[in-house]
Short mmCIF file of C-alpha atoms and ligand atoms in Angstrom, two decimals:
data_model
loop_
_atom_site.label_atom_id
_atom_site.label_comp_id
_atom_site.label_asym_id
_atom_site.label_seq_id
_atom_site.Cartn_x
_atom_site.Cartn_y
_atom_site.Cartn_z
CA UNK H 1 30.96 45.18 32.19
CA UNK H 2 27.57 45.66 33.14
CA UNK H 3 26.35 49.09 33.71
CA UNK H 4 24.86 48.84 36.91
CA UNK H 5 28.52 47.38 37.93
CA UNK H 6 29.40 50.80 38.17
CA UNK H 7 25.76 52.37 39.64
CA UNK H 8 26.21 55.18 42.46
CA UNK H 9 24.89 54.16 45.69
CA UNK H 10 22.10 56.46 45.19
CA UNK H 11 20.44 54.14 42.31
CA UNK H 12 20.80 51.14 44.71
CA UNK H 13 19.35 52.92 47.74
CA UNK H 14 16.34 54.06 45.17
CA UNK H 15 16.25 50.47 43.83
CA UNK H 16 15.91 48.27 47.31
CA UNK H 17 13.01 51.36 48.34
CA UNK H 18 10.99 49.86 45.77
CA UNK H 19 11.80 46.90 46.13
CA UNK H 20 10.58 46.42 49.48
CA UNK H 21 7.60 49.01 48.76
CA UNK H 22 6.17 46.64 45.67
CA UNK H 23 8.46 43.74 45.50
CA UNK H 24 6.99 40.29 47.04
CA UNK H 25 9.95 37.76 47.87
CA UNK H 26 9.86 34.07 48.81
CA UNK H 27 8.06 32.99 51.96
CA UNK H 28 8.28 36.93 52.61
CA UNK H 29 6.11 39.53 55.09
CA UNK H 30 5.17 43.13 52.85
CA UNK H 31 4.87 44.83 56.50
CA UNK H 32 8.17 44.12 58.16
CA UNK H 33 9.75 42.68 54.73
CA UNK H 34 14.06 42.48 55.31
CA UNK H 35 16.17 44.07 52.76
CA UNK H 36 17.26 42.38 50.07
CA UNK H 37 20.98 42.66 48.79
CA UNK H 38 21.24 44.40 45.32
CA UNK H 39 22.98 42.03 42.81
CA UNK H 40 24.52 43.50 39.86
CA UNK H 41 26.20 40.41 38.30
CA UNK H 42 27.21 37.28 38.78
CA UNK H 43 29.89 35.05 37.27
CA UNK H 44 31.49 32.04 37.94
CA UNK H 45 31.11 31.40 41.97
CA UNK H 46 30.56 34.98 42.65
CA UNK H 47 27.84 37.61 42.79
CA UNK H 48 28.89 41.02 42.48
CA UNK H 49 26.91 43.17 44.31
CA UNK H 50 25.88 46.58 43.49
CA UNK H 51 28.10 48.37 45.77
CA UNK H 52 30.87 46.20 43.93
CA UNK H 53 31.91 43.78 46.87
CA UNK H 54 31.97 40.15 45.50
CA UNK H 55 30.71 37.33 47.66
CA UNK H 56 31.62 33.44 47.31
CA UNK H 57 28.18 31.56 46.39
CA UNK H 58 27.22 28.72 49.16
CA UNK H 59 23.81 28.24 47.25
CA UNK H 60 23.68 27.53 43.47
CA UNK H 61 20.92 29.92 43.56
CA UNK H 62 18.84 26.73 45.61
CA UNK H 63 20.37 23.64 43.60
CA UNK H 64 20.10 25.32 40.34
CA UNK H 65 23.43 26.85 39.48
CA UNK H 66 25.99 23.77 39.34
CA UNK H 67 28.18 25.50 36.76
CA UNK H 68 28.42 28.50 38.19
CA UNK H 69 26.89 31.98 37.00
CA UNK H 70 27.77 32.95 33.38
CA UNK H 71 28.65 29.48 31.85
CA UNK H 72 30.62 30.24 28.92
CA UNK H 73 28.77 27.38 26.73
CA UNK H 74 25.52 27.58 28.50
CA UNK H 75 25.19 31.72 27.84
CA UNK H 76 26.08 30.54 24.18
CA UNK H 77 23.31 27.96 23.89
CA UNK H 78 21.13 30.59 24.98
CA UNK H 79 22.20 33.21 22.42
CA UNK H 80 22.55 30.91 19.93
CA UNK H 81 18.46 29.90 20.55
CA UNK H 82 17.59 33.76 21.08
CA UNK H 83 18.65 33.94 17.41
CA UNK H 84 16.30 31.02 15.89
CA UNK H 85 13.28 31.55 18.25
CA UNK H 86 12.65 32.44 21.99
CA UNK H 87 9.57 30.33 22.33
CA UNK H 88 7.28 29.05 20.22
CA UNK H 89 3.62 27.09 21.11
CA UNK H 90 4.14 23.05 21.64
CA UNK H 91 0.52 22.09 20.76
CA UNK H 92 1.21 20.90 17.46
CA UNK H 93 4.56 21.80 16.75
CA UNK H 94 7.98 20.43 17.83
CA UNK H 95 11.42 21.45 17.73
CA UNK H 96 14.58 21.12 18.18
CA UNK H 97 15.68 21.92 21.62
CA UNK H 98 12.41 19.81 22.44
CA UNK H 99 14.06 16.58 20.74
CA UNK H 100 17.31 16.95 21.71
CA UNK H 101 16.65 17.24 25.46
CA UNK H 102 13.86 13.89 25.14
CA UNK H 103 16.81 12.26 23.84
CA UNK H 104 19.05 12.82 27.05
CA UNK H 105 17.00 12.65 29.58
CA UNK H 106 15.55 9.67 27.72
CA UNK H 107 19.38 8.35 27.95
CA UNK H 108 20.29 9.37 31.44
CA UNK H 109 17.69 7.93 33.46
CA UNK H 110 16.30 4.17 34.08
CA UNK H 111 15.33 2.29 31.14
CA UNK H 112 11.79 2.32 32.03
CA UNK H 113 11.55 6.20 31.96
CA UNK H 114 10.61 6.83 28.76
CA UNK H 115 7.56 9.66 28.27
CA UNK H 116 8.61 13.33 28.99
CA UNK H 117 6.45 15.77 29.96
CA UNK H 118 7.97 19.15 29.75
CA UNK H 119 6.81 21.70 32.13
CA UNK H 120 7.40 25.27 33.72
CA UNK H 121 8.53 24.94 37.42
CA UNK H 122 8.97 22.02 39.94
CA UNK H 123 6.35 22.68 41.39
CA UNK H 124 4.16 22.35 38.35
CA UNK H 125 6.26 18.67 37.25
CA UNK H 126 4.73 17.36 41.28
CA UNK H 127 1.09 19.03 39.91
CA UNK H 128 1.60 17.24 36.58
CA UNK H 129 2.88 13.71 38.35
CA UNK H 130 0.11 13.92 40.78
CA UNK H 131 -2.32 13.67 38.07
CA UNK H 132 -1.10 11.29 35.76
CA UNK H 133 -1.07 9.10 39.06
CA UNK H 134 -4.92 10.08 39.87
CA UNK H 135 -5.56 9.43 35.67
CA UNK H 136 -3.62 6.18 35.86
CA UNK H 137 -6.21 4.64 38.54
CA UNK H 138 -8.83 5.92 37.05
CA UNK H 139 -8.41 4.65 33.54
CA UNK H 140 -7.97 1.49 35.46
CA UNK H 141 -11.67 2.23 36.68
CA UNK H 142 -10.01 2.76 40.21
CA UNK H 143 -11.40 5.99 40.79
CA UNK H 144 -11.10 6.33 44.90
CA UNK H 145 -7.14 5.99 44.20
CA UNK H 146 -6.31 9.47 44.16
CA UNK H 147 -4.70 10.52 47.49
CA UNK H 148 -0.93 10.65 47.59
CA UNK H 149 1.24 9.48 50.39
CA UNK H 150 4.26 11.37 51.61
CA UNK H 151 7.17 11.74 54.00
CA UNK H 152 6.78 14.28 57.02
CA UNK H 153 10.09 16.81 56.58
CA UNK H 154 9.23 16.69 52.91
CA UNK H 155 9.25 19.45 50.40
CA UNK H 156 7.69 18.96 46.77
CA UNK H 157 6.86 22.62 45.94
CA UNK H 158 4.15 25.73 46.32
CA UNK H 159 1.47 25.37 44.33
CA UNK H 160 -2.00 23.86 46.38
CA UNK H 161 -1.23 20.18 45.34
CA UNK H 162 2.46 20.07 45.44
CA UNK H 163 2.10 21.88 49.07
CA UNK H 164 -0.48 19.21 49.92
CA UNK H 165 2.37 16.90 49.86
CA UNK H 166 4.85 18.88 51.72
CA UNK H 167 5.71 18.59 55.66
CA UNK H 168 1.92 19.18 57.18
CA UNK H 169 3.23 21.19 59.93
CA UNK H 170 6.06 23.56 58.11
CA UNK H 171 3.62 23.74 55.33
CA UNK H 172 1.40 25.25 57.24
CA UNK H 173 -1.50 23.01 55.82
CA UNK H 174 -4.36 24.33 58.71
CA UNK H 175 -3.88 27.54 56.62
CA UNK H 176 -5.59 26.44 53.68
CA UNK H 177 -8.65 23.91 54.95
CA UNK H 178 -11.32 22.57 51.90
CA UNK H 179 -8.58 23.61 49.42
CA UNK H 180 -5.99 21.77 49.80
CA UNK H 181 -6.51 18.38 49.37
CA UNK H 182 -5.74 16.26 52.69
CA UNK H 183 -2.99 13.47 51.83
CA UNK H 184 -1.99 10.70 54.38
CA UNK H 185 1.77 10.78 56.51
CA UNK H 186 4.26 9.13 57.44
CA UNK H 187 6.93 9.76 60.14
CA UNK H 188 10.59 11.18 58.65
CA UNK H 189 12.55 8.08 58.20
CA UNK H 190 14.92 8.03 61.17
CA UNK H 191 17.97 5.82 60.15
CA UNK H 192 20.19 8.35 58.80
CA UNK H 193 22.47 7.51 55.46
CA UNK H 194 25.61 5.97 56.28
CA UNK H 195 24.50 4.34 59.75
CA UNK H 196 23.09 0.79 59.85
CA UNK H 197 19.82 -0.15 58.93
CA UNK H 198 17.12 -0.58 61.64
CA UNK H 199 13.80 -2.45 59.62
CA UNK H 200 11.84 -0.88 62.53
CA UNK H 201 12.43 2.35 60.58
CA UNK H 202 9.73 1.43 57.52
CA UNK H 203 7.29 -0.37 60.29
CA UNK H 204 4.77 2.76 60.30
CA UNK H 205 4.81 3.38 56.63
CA UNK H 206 4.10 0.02 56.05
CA UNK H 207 1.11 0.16 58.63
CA UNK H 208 -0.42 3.35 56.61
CA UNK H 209 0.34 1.85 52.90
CA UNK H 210 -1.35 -1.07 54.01
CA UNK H 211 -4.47 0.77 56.03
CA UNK H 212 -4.84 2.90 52.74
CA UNK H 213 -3.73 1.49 49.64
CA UNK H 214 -7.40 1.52 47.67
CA UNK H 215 -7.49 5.19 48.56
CA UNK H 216 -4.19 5.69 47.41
CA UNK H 217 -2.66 6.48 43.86
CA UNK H 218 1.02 7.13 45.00
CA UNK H 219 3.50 7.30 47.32
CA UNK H 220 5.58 10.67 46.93
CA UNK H 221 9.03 11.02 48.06
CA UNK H 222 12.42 12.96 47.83
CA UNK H 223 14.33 10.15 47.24
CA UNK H 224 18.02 9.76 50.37
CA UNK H 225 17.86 13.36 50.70
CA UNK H 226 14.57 15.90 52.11
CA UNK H 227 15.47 18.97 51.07
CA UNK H 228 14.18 22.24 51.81
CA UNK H 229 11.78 20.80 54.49
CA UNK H 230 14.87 19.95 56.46
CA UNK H 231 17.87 19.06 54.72
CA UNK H 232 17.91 15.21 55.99
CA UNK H 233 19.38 12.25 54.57
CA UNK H 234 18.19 8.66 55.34
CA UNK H 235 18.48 5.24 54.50
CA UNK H 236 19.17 3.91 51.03
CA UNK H 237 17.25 0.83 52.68
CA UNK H 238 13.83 2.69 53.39
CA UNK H 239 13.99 3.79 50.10
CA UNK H 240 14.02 0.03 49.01
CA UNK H 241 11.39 -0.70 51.43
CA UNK H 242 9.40 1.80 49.48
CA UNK H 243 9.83 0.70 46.59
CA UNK H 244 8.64 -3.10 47.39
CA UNK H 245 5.64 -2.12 49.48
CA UNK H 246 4.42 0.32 46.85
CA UNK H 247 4.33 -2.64 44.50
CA UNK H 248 3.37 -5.17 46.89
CA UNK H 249 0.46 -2.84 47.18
CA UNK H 250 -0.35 -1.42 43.61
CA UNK H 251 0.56 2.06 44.56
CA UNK H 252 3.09 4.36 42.16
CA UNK H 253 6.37 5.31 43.58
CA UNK H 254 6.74 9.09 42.67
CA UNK H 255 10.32 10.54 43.01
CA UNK H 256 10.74 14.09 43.81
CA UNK H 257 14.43 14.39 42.20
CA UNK H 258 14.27 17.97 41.88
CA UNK H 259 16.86 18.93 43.96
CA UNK H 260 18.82 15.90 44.24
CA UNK H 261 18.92 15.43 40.26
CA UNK H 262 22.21 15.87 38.18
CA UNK H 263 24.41 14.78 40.73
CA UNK H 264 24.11 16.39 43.89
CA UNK H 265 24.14 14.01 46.38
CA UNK H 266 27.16 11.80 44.51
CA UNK H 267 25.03 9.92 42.44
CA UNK H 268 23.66 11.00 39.00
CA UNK H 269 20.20 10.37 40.52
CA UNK H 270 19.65 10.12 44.27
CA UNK H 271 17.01 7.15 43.40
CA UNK H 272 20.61 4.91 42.50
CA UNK H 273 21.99 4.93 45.68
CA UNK H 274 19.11 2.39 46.58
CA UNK H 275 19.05 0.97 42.89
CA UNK H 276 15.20 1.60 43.15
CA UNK H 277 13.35 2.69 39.63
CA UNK H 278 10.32 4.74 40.06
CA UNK H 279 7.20 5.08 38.33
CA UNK H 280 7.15 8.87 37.98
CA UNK H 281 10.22 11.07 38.11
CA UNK H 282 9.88 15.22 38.52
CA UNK H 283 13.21 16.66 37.91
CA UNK H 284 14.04 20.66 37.97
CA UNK H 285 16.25 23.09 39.28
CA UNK H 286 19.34 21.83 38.03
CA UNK H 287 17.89 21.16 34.67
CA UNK H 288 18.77 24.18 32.70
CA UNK H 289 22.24 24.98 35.26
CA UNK H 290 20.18 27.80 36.68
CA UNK H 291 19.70 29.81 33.71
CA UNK H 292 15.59 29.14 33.09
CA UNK H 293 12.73 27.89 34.90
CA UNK H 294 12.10 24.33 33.44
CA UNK H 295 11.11 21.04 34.69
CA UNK H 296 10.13 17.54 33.17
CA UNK H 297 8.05 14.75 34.97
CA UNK H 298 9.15 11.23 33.32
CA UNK H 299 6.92 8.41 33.13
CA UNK H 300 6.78 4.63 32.09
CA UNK H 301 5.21 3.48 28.75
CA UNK H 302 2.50 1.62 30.64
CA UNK H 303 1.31 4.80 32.76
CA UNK H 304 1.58 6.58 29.42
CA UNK H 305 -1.49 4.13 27.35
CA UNK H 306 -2.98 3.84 30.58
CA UNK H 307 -3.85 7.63 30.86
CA UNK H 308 -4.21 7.90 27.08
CA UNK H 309 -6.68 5.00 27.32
CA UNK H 310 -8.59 6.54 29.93
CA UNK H 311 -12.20 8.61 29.80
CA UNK H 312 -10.50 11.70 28.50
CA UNK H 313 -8.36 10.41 26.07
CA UNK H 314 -5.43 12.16 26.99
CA UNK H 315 -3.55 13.69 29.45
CA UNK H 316 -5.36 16.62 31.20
CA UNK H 317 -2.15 19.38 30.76
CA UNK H 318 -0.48 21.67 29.07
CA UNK H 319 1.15 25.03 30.03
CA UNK H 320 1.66 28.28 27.65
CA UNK H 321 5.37 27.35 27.60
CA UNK H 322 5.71 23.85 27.94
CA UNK H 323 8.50 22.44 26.54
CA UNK H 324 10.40 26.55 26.00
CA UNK H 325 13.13 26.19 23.49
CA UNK H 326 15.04 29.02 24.81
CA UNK H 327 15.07 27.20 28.19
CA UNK H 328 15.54 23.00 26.65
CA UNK H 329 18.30 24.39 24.48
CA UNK H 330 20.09 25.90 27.33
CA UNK H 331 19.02 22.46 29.68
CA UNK H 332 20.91 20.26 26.37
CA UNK H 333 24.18 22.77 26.99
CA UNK H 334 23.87 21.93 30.74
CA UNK H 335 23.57 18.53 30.85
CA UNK H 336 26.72 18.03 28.43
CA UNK H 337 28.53 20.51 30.17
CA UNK H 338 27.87 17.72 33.21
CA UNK H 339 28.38 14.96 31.60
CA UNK H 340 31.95 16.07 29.42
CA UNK H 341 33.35 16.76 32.87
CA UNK H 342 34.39 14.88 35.89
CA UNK H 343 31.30 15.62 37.57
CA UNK H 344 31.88 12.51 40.13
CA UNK H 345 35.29 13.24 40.95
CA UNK H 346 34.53 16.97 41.91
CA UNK H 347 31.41 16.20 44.00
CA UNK H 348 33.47 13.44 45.30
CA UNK H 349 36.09 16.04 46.43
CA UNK H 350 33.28 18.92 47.44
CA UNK H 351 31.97 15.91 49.44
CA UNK H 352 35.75 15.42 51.27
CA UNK H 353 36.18 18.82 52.05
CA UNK H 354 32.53 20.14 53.27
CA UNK H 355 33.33 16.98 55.45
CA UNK H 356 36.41 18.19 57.12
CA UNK H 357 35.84 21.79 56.52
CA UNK H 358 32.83 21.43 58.59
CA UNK H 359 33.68 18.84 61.27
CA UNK H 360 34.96 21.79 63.61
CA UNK H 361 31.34 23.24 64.27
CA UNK H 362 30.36 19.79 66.03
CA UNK H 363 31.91 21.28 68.87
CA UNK H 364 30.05 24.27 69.18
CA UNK H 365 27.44 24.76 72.18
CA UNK H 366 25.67 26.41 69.95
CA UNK H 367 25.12 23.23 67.11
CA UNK H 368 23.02 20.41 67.36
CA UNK H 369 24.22 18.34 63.95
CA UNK H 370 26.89 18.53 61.21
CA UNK H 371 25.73 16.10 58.23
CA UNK H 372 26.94 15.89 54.80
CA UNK H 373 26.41 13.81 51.25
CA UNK H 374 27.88 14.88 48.42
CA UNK H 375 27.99 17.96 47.57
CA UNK H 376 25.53 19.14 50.48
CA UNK H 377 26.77 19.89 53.90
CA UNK H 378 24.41 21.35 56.88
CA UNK H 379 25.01 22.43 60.24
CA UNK H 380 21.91 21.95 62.16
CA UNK H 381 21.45 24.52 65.17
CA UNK H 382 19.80 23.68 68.70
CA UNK H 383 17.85 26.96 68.30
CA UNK H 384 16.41 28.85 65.20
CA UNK H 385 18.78 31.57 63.82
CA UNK H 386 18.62 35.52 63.57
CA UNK H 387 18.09 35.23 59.29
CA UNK H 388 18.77 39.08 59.61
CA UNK H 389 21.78 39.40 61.75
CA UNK H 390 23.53 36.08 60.08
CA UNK H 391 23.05 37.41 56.58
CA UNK H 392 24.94 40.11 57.64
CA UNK H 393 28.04 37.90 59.11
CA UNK H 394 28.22 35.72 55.96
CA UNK H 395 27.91 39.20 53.63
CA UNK H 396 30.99 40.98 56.03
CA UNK H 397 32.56 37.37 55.82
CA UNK H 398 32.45 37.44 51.73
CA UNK H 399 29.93 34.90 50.93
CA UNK H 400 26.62 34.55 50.19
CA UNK H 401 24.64 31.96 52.29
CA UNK H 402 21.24 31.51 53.03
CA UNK H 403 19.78 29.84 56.10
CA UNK H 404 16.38 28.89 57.15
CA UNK H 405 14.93 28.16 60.22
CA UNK H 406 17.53 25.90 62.74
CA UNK H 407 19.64 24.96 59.51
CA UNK H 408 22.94 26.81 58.50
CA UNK H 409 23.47 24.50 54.77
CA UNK H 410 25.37 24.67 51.93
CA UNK H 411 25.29 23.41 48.17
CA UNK H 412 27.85 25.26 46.55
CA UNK H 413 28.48 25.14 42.24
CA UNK H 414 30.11 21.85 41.29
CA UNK H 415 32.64 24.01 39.66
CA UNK H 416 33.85 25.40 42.92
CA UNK H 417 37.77 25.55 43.48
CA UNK H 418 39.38 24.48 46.87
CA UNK H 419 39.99 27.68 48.40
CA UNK H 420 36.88 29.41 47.53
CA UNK H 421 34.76 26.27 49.37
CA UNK H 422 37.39 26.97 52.58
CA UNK H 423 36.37 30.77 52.39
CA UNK H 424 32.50 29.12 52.64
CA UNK H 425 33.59 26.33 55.44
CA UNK H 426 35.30 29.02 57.64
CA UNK H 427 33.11 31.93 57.45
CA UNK H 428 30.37 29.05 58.94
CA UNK H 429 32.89 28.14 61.59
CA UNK H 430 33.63 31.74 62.42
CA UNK H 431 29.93 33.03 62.28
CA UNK H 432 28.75 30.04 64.07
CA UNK H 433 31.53 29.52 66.76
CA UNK H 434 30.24 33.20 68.14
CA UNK H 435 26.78 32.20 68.67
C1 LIG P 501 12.34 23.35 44.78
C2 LIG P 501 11.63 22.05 44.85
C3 LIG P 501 10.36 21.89 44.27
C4 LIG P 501 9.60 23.03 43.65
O1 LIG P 501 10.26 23.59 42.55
P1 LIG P 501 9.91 25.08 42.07
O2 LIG P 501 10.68 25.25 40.80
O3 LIG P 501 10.36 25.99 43.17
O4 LIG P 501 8.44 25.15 41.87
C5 LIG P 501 9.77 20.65 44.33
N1 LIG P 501 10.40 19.61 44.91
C6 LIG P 501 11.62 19.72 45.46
C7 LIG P 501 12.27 18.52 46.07
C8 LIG P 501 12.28 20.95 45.47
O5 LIG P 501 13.47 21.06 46.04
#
């Protein structure tokens, strides 16, 4: 038991005073800031929270948490690390968590994905695929190739390039004018996955490829499904359409698989529901099952010599902790905790049941849109919602759920049972049906 399980109300009141006195959160005001919920512990699918109610997780702490808090054989990896080394430099040493990792993701993804680069955050693995892009042209002695383009409704991350690639408008871009670096876009792709295919969809991204392809070193995309700039999921056949233009053009296909990765949307990779290979893949969140912050941008050999052939000889990167053996040894556990199990089978039946489990809110006055792939569903509201006040529902309700703007979503862990994803599926129907 954790001590805090058992902390009188007193230390928690003490706790969130600070908290919201010194504490910055994400995409959070310090005048008016909301306040957060204490959590003491978490296991499994649920957070205990320090006054000792437990609440059903709808979130997988954004993407990252597939198998569930306090994974028996992923909290072993971790202490088993802890005892060898915590962290140790990667400029001229390797190690073991290091190697073992290169060897799976070298296995699990396309063939022509073979050079790893082993970073912090996702946000840093779009920084670090953005440059090897711009360093790939330029070795080529293409130097003007170095703007990126990307999907409106996109998200790729915080940090001033990775934002400069995110959804102009929610990104808030005219904040940030002479820094961040202005990047060309295209309209959201409209056909939505699982309806037919309309080739007028692709006919403005084709118009700016073509208008801009010797200014341009890649196209960036979250591949079927945006993500947290609007939880949307289109075509497998505009992702194809990508795919050929960007090499009918000699432009790289980035793929932002950082919160589609490791199986989310039914497919090991979202990139294989269109059977398109990129040239750069960022993957995160779901890397380490939530326990670390890790992330690894994958390129092809060619990029690889390119860059190394280029003016500086190398590639221009490398973080502190790149490559953290606490956090690859703990990614290794993860990824063969995923791929022992039956991890299609259980999306597949996450997937069947958000379906159903949801379908009753399309009747609501109140919702615009139910949609759901794999194991994502999201109820999309005519109106923006009251973050406070719903919070609140969900908590009373017993689960833990966090909207944002007009979506209500959920991505629960893959090791969800039944009845715990109905407890999530109703308290939506019950909190929504009242609004
Ligand atoms: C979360 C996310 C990022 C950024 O990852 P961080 O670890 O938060 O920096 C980038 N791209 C996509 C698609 C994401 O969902």
């Amino acid at each position: 038991m954790n001590k805090t399980d058992h902390c009188p109300d007193e230390f928690w009141t003490q706790a969130v005073a600070f908290d919201r006195a010194h504490l910055w959160h994400p995409y959070a005001s310090m005048t008016n800031p909301q306040p957060p919920w204490p959590v003491a512990s978490a296991a499994g699918v649920r957070l205990t929270l320090g006054d000792g109610r437990k609440l059903i997780d709808g979130m997988s702490s954004w993407w990252a948490a597939i198998h569930g808090y306090n994974h028996p054989a992923l909290t072993q990896a971790a202490q088993d690390q802890l005892q060898r080394m915590a962290h140790v430099m990667f400029g001229g040493l390797t190690h073991e968590p290091a190697v073992e990792l290169g060897r799976r993701l070298v296995a699990l993804t396309p063939a022509r994905l073979e050079k790893i680069f082993l970073s912090d955050s996702g946000s840093v693995a779009v920084e670090v695929a953005i440059k090897m892009a711009i360093q790939y042209w330029q070795a080529q002695g293409q130097p003007d190739k170095r703007r990126l383009l990307a999907l409106r409704g996109s998200y790729h991350g915080d940090t001033l390039a990775a934002a400069s690639v995110c959804d102009p408008v929610t990104g808030m871009h005219r904040l940030f004018p002479g820094v961040m670096p202005e990047q060309v876009f295209a309209p959201r792709p409209r056909c939505r996955f699982g309806s037919s295919w309309d080739p007028a969809d692709i006919a403005a991204f084709e118009n700016l490829i073509a208008a801009h392809k010797n200014e341009l070193a890649a196209v960036i995309l979250e591949p079927i499904a945006q993500g947290a700039g609007g939880m949307w999921f289109y075509h497998p056949d505009y992702l194809r359409a990508v795919r050929s233009l960007c090499d009918a053009h000699d432009v790289l296909l980035i793929a932002d698989e950082i919160a589609t990765g490791f199986g989310r949307t039914g497919r090991f990779f979202a990139c294989e529901h269109a059977d398109v290979v990129p040239d750069i893949l960022c993957l995160g969140k779901a890397l380490t099952g939530g326990y670390m912050t890790l992330a690894a941008t994958m390129t092809t050999t060619e990029i690889a010599e390119t860059i190394s052939s280029g003016e500086a000889g190398c590639f221009m990167h490398g973080p502190t902790f790149m490559a953290n053996p606490l956090a690859c040894a703990v990614a290794v556990a993860s990824i063969d905790q995923l791929v022992s199990g039956d991890w299609e089978a259980r999306i597949q039946g996450i997937e069947d049941q958000l379906r159903t489990g949801l379908a009753p809110c399309r009747d609501f006055t109140a919702v615009r849109d139910v949609r759901v792939l794999g194991a994502i569903g999201v109820v999309e509201m005519q109106a923006p919602i009251d973050l406070p006040a719903l919070t609140r529902q969900f908590v009373e309700a017993g689960v833990w759920l966090r909207p944002f703007g007009r979506l209500v979503y959920l991505m629960p862990p893959y090791v969800i049972n039944s009845e715990d994803l109905s407890v999530l599926t109703s308290a939506i129907g019950k909190v929504l049906s009242t609004l």
